[in-house]
mmCIF file of C-alpha atoms and ligand atoms in Angstrom:
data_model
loop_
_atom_site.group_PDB
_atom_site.id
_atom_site.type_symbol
_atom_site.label_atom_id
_atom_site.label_comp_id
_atom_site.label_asym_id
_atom_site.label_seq_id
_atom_site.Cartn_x
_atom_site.Cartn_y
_atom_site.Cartn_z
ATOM 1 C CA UNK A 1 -6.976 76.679 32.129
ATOM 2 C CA UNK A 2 -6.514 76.674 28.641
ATOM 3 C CA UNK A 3 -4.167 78.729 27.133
ATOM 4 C CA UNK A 4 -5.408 80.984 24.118
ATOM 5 C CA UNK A 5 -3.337 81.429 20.429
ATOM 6 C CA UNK A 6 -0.136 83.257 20.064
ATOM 7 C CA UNK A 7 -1.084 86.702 18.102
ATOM 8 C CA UNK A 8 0.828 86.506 14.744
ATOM 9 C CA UNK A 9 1.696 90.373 16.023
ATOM 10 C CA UNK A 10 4.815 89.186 17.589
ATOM 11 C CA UNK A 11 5.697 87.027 15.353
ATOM 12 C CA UNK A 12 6.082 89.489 11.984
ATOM 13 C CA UNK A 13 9.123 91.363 13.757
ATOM 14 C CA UNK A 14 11.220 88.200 13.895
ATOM 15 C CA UNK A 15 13.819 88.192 10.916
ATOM 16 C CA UNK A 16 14.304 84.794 9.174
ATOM 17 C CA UNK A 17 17.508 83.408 11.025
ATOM 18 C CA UNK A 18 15.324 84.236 14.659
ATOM 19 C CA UNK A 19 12.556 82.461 12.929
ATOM 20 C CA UNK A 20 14.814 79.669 11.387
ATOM 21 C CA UNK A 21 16.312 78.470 15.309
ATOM 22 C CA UNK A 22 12.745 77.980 16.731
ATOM 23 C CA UNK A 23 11.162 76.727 13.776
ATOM 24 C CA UNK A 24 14.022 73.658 14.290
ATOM 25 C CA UNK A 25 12.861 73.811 18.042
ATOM 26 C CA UNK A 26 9.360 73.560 17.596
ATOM 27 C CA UNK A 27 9.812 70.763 15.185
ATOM 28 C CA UNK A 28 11.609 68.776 17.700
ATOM 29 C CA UNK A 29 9.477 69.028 20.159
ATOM 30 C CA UNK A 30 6.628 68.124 18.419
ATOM 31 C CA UNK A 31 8.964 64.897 16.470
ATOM 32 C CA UNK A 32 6.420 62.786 14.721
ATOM 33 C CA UNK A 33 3.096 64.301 15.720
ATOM 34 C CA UNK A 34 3.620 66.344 12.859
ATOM 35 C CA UNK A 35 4.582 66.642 9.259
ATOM 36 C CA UNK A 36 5.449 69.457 6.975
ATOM 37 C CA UNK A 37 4.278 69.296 3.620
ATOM 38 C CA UNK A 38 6.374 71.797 1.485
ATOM 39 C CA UNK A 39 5.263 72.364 -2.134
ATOM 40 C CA UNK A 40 8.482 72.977 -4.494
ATOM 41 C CA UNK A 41 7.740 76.883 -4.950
ATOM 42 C CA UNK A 42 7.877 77.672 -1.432
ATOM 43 C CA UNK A 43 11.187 80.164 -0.977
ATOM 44 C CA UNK A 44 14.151 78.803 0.709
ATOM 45 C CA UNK A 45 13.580 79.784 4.004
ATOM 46 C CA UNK A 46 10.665 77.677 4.482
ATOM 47 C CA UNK A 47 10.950 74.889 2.092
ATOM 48 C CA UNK A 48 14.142 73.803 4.181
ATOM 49 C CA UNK A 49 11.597 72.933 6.771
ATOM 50 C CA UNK A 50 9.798 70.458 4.836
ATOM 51 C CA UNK A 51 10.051 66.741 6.034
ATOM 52 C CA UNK A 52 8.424 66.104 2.334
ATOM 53 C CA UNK A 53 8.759 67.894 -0.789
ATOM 54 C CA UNK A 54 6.934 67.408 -3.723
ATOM 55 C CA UNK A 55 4.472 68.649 -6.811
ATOM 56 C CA UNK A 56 1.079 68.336 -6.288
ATOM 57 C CA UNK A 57 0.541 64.665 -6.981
ATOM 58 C CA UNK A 58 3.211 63.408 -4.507
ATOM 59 C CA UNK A 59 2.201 65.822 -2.084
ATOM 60 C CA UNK A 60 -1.385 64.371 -2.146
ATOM 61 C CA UNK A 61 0.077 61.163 -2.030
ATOM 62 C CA UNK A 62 2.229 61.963 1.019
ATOM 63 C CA UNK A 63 -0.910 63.765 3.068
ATOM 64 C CA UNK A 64 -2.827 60.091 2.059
ATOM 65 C CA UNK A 65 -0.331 58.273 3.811
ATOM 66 C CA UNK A 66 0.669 60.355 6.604
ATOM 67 C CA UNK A 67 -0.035 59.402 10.220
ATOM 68 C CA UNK A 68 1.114 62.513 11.908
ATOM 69 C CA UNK A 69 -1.704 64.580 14.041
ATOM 70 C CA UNK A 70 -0.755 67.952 12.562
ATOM 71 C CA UNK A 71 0.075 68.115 8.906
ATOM 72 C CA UNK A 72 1.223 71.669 7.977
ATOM 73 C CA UNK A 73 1.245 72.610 4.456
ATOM 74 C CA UNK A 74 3.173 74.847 2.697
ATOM 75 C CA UNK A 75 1.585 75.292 -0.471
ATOM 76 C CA UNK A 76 -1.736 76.892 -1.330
ATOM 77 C CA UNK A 77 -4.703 76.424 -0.137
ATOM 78 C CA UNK A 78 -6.214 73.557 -2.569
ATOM 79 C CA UNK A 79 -3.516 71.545 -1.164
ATOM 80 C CA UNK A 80 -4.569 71.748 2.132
ATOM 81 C CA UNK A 81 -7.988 70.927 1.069
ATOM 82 C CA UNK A 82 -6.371 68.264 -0.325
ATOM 83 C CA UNK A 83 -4.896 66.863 2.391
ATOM 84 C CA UNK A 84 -7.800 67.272 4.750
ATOM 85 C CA UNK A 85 -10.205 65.532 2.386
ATOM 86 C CA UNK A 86 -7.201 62.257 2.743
ATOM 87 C CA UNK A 87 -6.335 62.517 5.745
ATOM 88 C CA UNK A 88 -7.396 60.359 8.339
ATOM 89 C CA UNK A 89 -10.083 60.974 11.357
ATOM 90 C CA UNK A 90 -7.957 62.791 14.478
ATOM 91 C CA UNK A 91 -5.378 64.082 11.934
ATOM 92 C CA UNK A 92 -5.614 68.112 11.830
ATOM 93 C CA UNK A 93 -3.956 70.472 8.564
ATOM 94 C CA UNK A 94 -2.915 74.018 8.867
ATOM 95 C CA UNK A 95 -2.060 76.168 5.950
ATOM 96 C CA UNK A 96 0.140 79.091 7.609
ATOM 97 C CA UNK A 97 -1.695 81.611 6.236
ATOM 98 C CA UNK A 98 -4.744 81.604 4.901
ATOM 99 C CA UNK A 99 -4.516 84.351 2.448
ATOM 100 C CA UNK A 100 -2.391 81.752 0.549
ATOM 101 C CA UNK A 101 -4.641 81.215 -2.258
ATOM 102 C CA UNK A 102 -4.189 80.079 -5.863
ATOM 103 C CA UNK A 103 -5.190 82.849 -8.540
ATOM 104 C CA UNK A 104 -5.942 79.859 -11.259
ATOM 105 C CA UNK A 105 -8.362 78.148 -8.998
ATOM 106 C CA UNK A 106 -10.325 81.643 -8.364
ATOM 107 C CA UNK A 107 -11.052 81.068 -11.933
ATOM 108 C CA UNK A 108 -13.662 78.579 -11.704
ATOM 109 C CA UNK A 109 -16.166 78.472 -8.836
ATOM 110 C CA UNK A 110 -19.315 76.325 -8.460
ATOM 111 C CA UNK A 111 -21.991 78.623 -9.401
ATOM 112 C CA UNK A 112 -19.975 79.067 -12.668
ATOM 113 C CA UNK A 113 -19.254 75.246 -13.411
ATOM 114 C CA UNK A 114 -23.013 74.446 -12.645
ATOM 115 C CA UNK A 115 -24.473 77.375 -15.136
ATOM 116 C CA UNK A 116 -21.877 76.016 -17.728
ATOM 117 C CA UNK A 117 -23.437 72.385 -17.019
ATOM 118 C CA UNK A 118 -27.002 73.664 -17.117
ATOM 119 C CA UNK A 119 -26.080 75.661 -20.527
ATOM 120 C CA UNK A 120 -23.983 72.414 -22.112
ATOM 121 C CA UNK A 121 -27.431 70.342 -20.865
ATOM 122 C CA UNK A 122 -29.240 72.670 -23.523
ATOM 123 C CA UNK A 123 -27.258 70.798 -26.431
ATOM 124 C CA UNK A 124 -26.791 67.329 -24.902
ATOM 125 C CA UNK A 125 -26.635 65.020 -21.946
ATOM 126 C CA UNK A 126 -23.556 66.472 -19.986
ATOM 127 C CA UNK A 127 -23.910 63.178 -17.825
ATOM 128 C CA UNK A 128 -24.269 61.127 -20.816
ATOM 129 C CA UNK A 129 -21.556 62.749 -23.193
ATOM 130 C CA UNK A 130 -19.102 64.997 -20.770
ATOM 131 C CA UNK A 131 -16.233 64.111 -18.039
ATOM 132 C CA UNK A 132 -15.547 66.733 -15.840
ATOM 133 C CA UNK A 133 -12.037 66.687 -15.039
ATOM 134 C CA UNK A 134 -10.926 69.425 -13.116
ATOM 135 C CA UNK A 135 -7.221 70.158 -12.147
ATOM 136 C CA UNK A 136 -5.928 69.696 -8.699
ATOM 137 C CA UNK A 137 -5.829 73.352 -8.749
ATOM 138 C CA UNK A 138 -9.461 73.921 -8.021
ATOM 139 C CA UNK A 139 -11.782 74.571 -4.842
ATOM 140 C CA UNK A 140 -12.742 71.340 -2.820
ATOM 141 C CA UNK A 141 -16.337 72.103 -4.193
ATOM 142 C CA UNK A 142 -15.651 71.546 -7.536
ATOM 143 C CA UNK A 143 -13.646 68.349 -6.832
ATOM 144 C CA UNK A 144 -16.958 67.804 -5.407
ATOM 145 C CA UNK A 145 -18.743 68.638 -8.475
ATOM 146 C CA UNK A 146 -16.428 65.823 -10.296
ATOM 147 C CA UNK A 147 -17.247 63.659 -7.858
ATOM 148 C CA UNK A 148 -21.178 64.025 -8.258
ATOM 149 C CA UNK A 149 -20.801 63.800 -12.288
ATOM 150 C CA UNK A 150 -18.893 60.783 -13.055
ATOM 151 C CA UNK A 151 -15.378 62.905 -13.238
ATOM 152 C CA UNK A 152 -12.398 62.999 -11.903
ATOM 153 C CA UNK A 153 -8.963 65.234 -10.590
ATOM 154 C CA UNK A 154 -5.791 65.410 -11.937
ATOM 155 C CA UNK A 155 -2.476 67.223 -11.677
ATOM 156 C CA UNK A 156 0.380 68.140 -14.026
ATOM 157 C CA UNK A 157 1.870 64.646 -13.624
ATOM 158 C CA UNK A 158 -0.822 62.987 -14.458
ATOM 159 C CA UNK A 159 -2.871 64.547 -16.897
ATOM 160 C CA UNK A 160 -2.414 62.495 -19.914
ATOM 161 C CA UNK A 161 -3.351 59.426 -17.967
ATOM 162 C CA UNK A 162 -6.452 61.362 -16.887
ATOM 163 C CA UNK A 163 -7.612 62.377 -19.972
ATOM 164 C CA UNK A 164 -7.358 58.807 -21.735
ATOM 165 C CA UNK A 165 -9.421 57.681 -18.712
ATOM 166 C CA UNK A 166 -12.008 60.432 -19.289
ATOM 167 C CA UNK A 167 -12.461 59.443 -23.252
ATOM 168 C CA UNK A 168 -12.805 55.840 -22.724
ATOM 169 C CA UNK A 169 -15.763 56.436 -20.519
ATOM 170 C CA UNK A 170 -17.458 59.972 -22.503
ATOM 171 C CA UNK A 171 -16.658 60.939 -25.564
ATOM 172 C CA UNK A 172 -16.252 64.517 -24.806
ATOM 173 C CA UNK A 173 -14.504 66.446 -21.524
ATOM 174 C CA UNK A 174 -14.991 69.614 -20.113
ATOM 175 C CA UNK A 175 -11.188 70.290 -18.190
ATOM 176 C CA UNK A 176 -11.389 73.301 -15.815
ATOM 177 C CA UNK A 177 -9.812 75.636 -14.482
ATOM 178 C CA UNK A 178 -6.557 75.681 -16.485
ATOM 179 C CA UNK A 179 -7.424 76.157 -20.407
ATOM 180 C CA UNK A 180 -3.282 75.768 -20.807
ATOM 181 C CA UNK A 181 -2.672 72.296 -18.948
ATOM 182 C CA UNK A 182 -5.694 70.621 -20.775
ATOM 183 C CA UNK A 183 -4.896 71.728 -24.528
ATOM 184 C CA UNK A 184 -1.116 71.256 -24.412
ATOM 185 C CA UNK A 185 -1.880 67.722 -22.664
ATOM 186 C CA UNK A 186 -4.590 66.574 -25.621
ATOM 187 C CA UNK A 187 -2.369 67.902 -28.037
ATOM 188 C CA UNK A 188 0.315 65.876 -27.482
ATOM 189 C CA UNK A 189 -1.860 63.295 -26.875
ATOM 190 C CA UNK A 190 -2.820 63.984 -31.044
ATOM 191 C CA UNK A 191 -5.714 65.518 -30.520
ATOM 192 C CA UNK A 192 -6.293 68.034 -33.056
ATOM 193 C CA UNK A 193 -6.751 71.668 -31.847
ATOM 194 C CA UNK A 194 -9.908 72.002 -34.061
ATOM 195 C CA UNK A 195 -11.483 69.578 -31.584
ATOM 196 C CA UNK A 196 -10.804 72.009 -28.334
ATOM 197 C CA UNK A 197 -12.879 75.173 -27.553
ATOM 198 C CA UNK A 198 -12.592 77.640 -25.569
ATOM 199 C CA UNK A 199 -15.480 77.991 -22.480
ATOM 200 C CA UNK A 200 -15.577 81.530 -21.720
ATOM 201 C CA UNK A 201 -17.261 81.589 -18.296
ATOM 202 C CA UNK A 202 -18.081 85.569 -19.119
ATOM 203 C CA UNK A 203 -20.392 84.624 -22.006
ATOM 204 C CA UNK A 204 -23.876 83.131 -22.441
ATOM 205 C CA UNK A 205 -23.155 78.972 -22.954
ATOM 206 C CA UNK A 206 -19.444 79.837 -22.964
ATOM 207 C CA UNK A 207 -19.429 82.078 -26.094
ATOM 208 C CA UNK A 208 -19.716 79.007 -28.097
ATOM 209 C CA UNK A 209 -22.643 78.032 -30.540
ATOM 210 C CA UNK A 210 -24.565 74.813 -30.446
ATOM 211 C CA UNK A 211 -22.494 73.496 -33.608
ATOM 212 C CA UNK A 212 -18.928 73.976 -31.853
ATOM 213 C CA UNK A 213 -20.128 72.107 -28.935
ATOM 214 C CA UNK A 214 -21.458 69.006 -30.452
ATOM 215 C CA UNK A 215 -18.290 69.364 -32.813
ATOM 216 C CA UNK A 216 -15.705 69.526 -29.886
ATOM 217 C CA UNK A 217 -13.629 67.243 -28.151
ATOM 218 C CA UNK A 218 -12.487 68.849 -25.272
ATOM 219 C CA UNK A 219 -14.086 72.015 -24.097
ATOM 220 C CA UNK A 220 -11.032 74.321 -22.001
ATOM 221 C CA UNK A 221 -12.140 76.526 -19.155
ATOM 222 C CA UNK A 222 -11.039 80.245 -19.770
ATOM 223 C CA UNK A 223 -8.617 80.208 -16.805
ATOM 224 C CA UNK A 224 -4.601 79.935 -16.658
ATOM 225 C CA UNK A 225 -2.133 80.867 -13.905
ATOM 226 C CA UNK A 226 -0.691 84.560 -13.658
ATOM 227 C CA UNK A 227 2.532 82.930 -13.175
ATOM 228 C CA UNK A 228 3.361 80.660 -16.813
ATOM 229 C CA UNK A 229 1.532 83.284 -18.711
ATOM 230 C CA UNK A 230 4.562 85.385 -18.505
ATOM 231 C CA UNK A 231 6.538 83.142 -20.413
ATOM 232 C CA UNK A 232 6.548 84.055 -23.973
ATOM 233 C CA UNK A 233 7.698 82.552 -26.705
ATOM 234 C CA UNK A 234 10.062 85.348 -27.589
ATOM 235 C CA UNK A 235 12.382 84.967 -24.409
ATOM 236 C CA UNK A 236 12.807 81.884 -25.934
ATOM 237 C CA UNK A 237 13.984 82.547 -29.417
ATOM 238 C CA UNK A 238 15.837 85.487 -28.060
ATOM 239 C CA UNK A 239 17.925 82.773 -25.652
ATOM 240 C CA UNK A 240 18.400 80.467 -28.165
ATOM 241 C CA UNK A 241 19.990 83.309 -30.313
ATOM 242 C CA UNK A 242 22.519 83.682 -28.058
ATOM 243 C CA UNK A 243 23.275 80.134 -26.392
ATOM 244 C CA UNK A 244 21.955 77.728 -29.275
ATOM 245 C CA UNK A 245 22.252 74.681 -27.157
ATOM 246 C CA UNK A 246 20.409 75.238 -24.496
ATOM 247 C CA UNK A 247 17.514 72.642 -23.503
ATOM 248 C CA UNK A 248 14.164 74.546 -23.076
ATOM 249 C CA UNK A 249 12.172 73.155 -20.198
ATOM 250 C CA UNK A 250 8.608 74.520 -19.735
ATOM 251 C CA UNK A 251 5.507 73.367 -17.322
ATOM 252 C CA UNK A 252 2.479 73.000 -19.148
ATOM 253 C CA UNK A 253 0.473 75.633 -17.436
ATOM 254 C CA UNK A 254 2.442 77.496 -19.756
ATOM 255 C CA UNK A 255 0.771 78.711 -22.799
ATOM 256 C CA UNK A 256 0.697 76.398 -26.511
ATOM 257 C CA UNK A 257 3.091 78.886 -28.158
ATOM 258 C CA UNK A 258 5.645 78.262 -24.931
ATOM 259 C CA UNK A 259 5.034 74.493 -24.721
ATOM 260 C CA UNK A 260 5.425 74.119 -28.569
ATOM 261 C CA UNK A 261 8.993 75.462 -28.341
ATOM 262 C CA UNK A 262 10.124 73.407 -25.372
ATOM 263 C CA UNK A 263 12.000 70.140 -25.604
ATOM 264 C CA UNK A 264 10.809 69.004 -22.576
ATOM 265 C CA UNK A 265 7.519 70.170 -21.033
ATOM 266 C CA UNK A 266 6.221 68.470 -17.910
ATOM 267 C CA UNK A 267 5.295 69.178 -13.771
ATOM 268 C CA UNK A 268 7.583 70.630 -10.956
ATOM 269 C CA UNK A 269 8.657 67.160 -10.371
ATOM 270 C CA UNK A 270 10.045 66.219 -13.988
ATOM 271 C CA UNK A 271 11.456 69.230 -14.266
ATOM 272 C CA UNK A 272 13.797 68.564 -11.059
ATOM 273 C CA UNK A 273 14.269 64.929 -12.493
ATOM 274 C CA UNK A 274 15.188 66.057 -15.930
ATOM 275 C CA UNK A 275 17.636 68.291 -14.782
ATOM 276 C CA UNK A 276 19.132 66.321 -12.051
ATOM 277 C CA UNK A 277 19.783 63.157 -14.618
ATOM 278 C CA UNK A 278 21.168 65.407 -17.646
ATOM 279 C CA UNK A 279 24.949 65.666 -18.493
ATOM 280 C CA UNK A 280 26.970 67.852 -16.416
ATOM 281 C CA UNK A 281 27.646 71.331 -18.341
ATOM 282 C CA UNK A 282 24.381 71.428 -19.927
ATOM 283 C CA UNK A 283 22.665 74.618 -20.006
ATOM 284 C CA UNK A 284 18.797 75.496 -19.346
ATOM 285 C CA UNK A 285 16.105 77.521 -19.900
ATOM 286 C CA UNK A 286 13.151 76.914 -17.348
ATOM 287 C CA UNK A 287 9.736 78.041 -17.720
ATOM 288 C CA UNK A 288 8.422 78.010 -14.022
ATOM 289 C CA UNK A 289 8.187 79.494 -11.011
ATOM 290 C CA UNK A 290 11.022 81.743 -9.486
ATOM 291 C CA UNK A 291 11.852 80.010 -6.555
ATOM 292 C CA UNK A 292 12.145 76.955 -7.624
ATOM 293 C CA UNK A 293 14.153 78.074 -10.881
ATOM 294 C CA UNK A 294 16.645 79.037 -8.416
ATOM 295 C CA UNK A 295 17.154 76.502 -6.351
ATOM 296 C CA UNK A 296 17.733 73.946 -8.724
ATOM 297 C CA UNK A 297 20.474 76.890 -10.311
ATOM 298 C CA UNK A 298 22.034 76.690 -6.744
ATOM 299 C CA UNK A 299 21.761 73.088 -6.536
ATOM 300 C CA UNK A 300 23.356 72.141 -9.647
ATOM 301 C CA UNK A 301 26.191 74.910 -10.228
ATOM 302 C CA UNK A 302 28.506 72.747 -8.927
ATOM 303 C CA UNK A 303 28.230 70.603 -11.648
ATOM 304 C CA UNK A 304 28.688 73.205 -14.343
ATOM 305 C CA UNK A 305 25.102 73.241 -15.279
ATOM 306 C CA UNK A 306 23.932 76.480 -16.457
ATOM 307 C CA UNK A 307 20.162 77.059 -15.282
ATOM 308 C CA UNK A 308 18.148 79.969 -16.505
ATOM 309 C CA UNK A 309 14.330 81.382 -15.620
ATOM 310 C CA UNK A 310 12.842 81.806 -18.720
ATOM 311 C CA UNK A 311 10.840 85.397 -17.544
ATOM 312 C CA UNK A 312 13.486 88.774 -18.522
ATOM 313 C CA UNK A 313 10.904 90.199 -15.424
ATOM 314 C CA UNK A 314 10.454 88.562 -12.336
ATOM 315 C CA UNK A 315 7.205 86.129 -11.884
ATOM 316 C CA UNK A 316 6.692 84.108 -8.924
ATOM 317 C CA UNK A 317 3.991 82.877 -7.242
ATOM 318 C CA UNK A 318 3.015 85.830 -4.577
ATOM 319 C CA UNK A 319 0.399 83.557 -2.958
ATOM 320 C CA UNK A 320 3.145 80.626 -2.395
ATOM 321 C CA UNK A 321 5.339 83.132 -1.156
ATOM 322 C CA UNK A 322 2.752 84.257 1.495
ATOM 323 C CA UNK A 323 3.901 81.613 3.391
ATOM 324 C CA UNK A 324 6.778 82.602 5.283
ATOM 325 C CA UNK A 325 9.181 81.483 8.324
ATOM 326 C CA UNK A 326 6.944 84.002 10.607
ATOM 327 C CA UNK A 327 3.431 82.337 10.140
ATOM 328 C CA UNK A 328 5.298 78.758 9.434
ATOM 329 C CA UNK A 329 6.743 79.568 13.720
ATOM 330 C CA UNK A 330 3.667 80.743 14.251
ATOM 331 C CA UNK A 331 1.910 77.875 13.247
ATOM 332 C CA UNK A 332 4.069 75.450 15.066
ATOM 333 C CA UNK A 333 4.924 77.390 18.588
ATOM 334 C CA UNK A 334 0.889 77.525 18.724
ATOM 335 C CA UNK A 335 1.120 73.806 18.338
ATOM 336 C CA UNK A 336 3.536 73.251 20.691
ATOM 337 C CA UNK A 337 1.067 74.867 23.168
ATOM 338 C CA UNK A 338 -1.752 72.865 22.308
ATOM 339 C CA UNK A 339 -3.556 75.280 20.328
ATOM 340 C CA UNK A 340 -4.515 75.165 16.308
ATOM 341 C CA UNK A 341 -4.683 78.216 14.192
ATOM 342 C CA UNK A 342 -5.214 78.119 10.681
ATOM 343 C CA UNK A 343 -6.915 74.773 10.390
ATOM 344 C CA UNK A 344 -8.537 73.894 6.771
ATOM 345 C CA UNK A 345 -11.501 71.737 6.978
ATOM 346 C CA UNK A 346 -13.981 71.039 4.126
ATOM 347 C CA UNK A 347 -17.440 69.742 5.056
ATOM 348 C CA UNK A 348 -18.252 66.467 5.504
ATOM 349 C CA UNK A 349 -20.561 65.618 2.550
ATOM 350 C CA UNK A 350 -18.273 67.827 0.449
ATOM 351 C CA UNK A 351 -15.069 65.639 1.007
ATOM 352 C CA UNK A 352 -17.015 62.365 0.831
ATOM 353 C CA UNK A 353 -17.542 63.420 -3.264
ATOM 354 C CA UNK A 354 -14.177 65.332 -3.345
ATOM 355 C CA UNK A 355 -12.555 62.039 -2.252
ATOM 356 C CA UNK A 356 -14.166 60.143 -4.881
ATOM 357 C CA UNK A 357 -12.812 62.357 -7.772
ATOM 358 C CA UNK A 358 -9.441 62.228 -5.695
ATOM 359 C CA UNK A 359 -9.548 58.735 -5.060
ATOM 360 C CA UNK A 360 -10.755 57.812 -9.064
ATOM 361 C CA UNK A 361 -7.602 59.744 -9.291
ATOM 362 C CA UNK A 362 -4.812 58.177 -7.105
ATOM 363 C CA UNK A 363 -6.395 54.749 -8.078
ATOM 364 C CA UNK A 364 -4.605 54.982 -11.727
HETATM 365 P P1 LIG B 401 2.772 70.835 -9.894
HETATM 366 O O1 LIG B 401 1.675 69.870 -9.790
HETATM 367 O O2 LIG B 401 3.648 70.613 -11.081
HETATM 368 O O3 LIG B 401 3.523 70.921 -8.628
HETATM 369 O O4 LIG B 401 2.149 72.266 -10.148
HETATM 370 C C1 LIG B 401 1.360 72.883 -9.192
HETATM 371 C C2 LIG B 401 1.191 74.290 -9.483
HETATM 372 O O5 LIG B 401 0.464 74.998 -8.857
HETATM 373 C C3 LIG B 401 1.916 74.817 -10.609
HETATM 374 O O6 LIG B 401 1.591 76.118 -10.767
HETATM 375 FE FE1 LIG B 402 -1.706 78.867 -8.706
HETATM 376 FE FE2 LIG B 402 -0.015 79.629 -10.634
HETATM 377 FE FE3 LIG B 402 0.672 79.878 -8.060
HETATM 378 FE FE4 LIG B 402 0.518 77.460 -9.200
HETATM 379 S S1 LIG B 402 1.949 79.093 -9.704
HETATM 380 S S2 LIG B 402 -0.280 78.017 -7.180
HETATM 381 S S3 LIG B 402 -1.241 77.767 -10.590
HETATM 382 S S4 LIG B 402 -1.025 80.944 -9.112
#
């Protein structure tokens, strides 16, 4: 007889350290059947778990190359999609719980990137004369959508190497969902703001007239991340008042103003490796998420660097931090049984053009 799922009832009374002793067990009795993917603003208690950390582009790497059955990922739910559009046949991903989400990706959803083709296809070709490029942060679907028009997926690492390959082939590209991300990535590429425009997915053709369209560059989806928008430019000056030589480090979901007064702006992952290689006793002002702000304050105090979150209020990512030690065990003990809750599977003909815009992607 087959034995049904483990409620998630039982699990929710556990504290952490109950959580933290059978998490270890489960992992060990599973060995290398499975993987944990950890994304680096999951909070301590779960991101110690992770056999791989990483930003979004290593982690899609990582679920590429992985040859465990059961690949659980603690992240969001893109990056599950992710990794179950790369993984291989037989290999199942979980996502501990699916509420999980990512409020930047609910930005843009199909029925809104296909009106804004149909409305762009009333000034031009869009196939002739547009990329899509849409950040890793987006709905397998519209990875799909990339795949179908020519375009292509990229991630904070990457983006600047993503948008050179989208000019060389169109001369315009429309970057969704994160308006941020795209301008402060053409910009320092030298690409003059009076070539981007704003798409606002609330108006008729964007809120933009025929003119600005054929004049633009690079057309920005209205979307951004709940998260960097906190950071203002203010905190900033107001830090740099009181310690003047502190490095500003900012991701570029954060907004132009933000970026512009940064010295160093760049994903989860150069953030960790700027830090990490900089002189002991140097002091920093981070403009990301919480939990990762923190660790990187715990992990380099011993070297007399001073590490700051940017935010006077606290911002972190409340979706990341759905994902706690209680589903993570609950995830795994149902494993351990044989049974798979939580699995994330995007249809067939859906991943096949997904993987295309992924695999344009990891191909550069
Ligand atoms: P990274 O690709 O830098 O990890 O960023 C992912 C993300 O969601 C940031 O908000
Ligand atoms: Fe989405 Fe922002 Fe959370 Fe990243 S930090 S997963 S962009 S809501």
């Amino acid at each position: 007889m087959v034995a049904s799922a483990l409620d998630i009832q039982g699990f929710s009374r556990l504290d952490d350290e109950q959580c933290d002793a059978r998490i270890r067990a489960a992992k060990a009795a599973l060995g290398e059947r499975l993987v944990i993917l950890g994304h680096h603003y999951q909070r301590e208690e779960v991101f110690r778990h992770a056999d791989i950390a990483g930003d979004s582009l290593k982690l899609s790497r990582q679920a590429a190359r992985s040859r465990a059955d059961y690949i659980v990922f603690c992240g969001v739910h893109f990056m599950a999609e992710v990794a179950d559009i790369l993984s291989r046949p037989g290999q199942t991903v979980i996502l501990p719980d699916l509420a999980a989400g990512c409020s930047m990706a609910d930005m843009a959803d199909r029925v809104k990137v296909e009106r804004a083709w149909r409305e762009l296809a009333s000034v031009l070709d869009p196939d002739e004369a547009v990329t899509p490029v849409t950040y890793i942060n987006s709905a397998a679907d519209l990875k799909a959508f990339c795949g179908r028009h020519g375009g292509i997926v990229c991630t904070s690492s990457n983006a600047r190497a993503i948008l050179e390959w989208a000019w060389a082939r169109r001369e315009k590209v429309l970057f969704f969902p994160d308006e941020h991300l795209g301008r402060n990535t053409a910009h320092a590429m030298g690409i003059p703001l009076e070539e981007m425009v704003v798409w606002d997915f609330n108006q008729p053709r964007g809120g933009l007239s025929r003119e600005q369209i054929r004049r633009a560059r690079l057309i920005l989806w209205k979307g951004f991340c709940s998260v960097h928008q906190m950071f203002k430019p203010e905190h900033i000056d107001r830090f740099l008042a009181r310690y003047p030589e502190t490095r500003v480090i900012s991701h570029p979901e954060a907004s132009f103003e933000v970026c512009r007064k940064s010295h160093y702006v760049g994903s989860t992952e150069y953030i960790i490796r700027t830090i990490a290689e900089a002189e002991p006793g140097t002091r920093w002002l981070v403009g990301t998420e919480l939990n990762l702000v923190q660790r990187l304050a715990d992990r380099h105090r011993h070297e007399g660097k001073h590490i700051h979150f940017m935010s006077p209020t606290i911002c972190m990512c409340s979706t990341m931090f759905r994902i706690d030690p209680q589903h993570l065990l609950w995830t795994l003990e149902n494993l351990v049984q044989g049974q798979v809750v939580n699995r994330i599977t995007v249809p067939a003909a859906e991943a096949r053009q997904a993987r295309a815009a992924l695999q344009r992607m990891l191909e550069l």
